[in-house]
CSV table of C-alpha atoms in Angstrom, one decimal:
chain,number,residue,atom,x,y,z
V,1,MET,CA,-0.1,0.0,-0.1
V,2,ILE,CA,1.8,3.5,-1.6
V,3,ILE,CA,0.3,6.3,1.4
V,4,SER,CA,1.3,9.9,1.4
V,5,SER,CA,3.8,11.5,3.2
V,6,ASP,CA,1.4,13.5,5.5
V,7,ALA,CA,0.3,9.6,6.6
V,8,GLU,CA,3.5,8.8,7.3
V,9,THR,CA,4.5,11.8,9.4
V,10,ILE,CA,1.1,11.6,11.2
V,11,ALA,CA,1.9,7.1,11.7
V,12,GLY,CA,5.3,8.0,12.5
V,13,LYS,CA,4.5,10.8,15.2
V,14,ALA,CA,1.2,9.3,16.9
V,15,GLY,CA,1.4,5.8,16.7
V,16,ILE,CA,-1.4,5.0,13.9
V,17,PRO,CA,-1.4,2.2,11.8
V,18,ASP,CA,-0.5,3.3,8.4
V,19,ASN,CA,-3.7,2.8,6.5
V,20,ILE,CA,-5.9,3.9,9.3
V,21,ALA,CA,-3.4,7.5,9.0
V,22,GLN,CA,-3.8,7.5,5.1
V,23,ALA,CA,-7.5,7.7,5.6
V,24,VAL,CA,-7.2,9.8,8.3
V,25,VAL,CA,-5.3,12.1,6.2
V,26,ASN,CA,-7.8,11.6,3.6
V,27,ASP,CA,-11.0,12.6,6.6
V,28,LEU,CA,-8.7,16.0,7.6
V,29,GLY,CA,-8.3,16.7,3.6
V,30,TYR,CA,-12.2,17.0,3.6
V,31,LEU,CA,-12.8,18.2,7.4
V,32,LEU,CA,-10.9,21.1,7.5
V,33,ASN,CA,-10.2,22.2,3.6
V,34,ASP,CA,-14.1,22.9,3.6
V,35,GLY,CA,-13.6,26.4,5.9
V,36,ALA,CA,-16.3,25.5,7.9
V,37,THR,CA,-14.8,22.9,10.2
V,38,THR,CA,-12.6,24.2,13.0
V,39,VAL,CA,-9.9,22.0,14.7
V,40,ASP,CA,-11.7,21.0,17.6
V,41,GLU,CA,-14.4,19.7,15.6
V,42,ALA,CA,-12.0,17.9,13.7
V,43,GLU,CA,-10.8,16.2,16.2
V,44,ALA,CA,-13.9,15.3,17.8
V,45,PHE,CA,-14.8,13.9,14.9
V,46,LEU,CA,-11.4,12.0,14.3
V,47,GLU,CA,-11.7,10.9,17.9
V,48,GLY,CA,-16.1,9.6,17.3
V,49,HIS,CA,-14.6,8.0,13.9
V,50,TYR,CA,-11.5,6.3,14.8
V,51,ASN,CA,-12.4,4.6,18.5
V,52,GLY,CA,-11.2,1.6,19.1
V,53,GLN,CA,-9.6,1.3,16.0
V,54,VAL,CA,-6.4,3.3,17.0
V,55,PRO,CA,-4.4,2.6,20.8
V,56,ALA,CA,-6.5,5.1,23.5
V,57,SER,CA,-3.0,7.1,23.8
V,58,VAL,CA,-3.6,8.8,20.8
V,59,ARG,CA,-3.7,12.3,20.9
V,60,TRP,CA,-6.7,13.5,18.2
V,61,ASP,CA,-5.2,17.4,18.7
V,62,VAL,CA,-1.7,16.4,18.0
V,63,VAL,CA,-2.2,14.4,14.9
V,64,VAL,CA,-4.7,17.1,13.9
V,65,ASP,CA,-1.7,20.0,14.7
V,66,CYS,CA,0.4,17.7,12.6
V,67,TYR,CA,-1.8,17.2,9.9
V,68,ILE,CA,-2.0,21.1,9.7
V,69,ARG,CA,2.0,22.1,10.1
V,70,ASN,CA,2.5,19.7,6.7
V,71,GLN,CA,-0.1,21.9,4.8
V,72,ARG,CA,1.8,23.8,2.2
V,73,SER,CA,-1.2,26.7,2.9
V,74,THR,CA,-3.5,26.8,6.1
V,75,PRO,CA,-6.9,27.4,5.5
V,76,GLU,CA,-8.2,30.9,6.5
V,77,ASN,CA,-10.6,29.1,8.9
V,78,LEU,CA,-7.8,27.3,10.9
V,79,LEU,CA,-5.4,30.5,11.4
């Protein structure tokens, strides 16, 4: 399976399996680039959606921050 560099970074920093990290990156792309979803809403979505699929120690705020920092441009709603 080929995964994006964003997913590789998230998998490495958050301890999420590669396949789930890629799904998280895809979800964050949709959620955060729509201009209406806040960081807190994205974190809450991920926590609810991936509950039980990742270690309980995963900090979703770190995952979202990592994703945002890896983007070339930051949507205005995240500044």
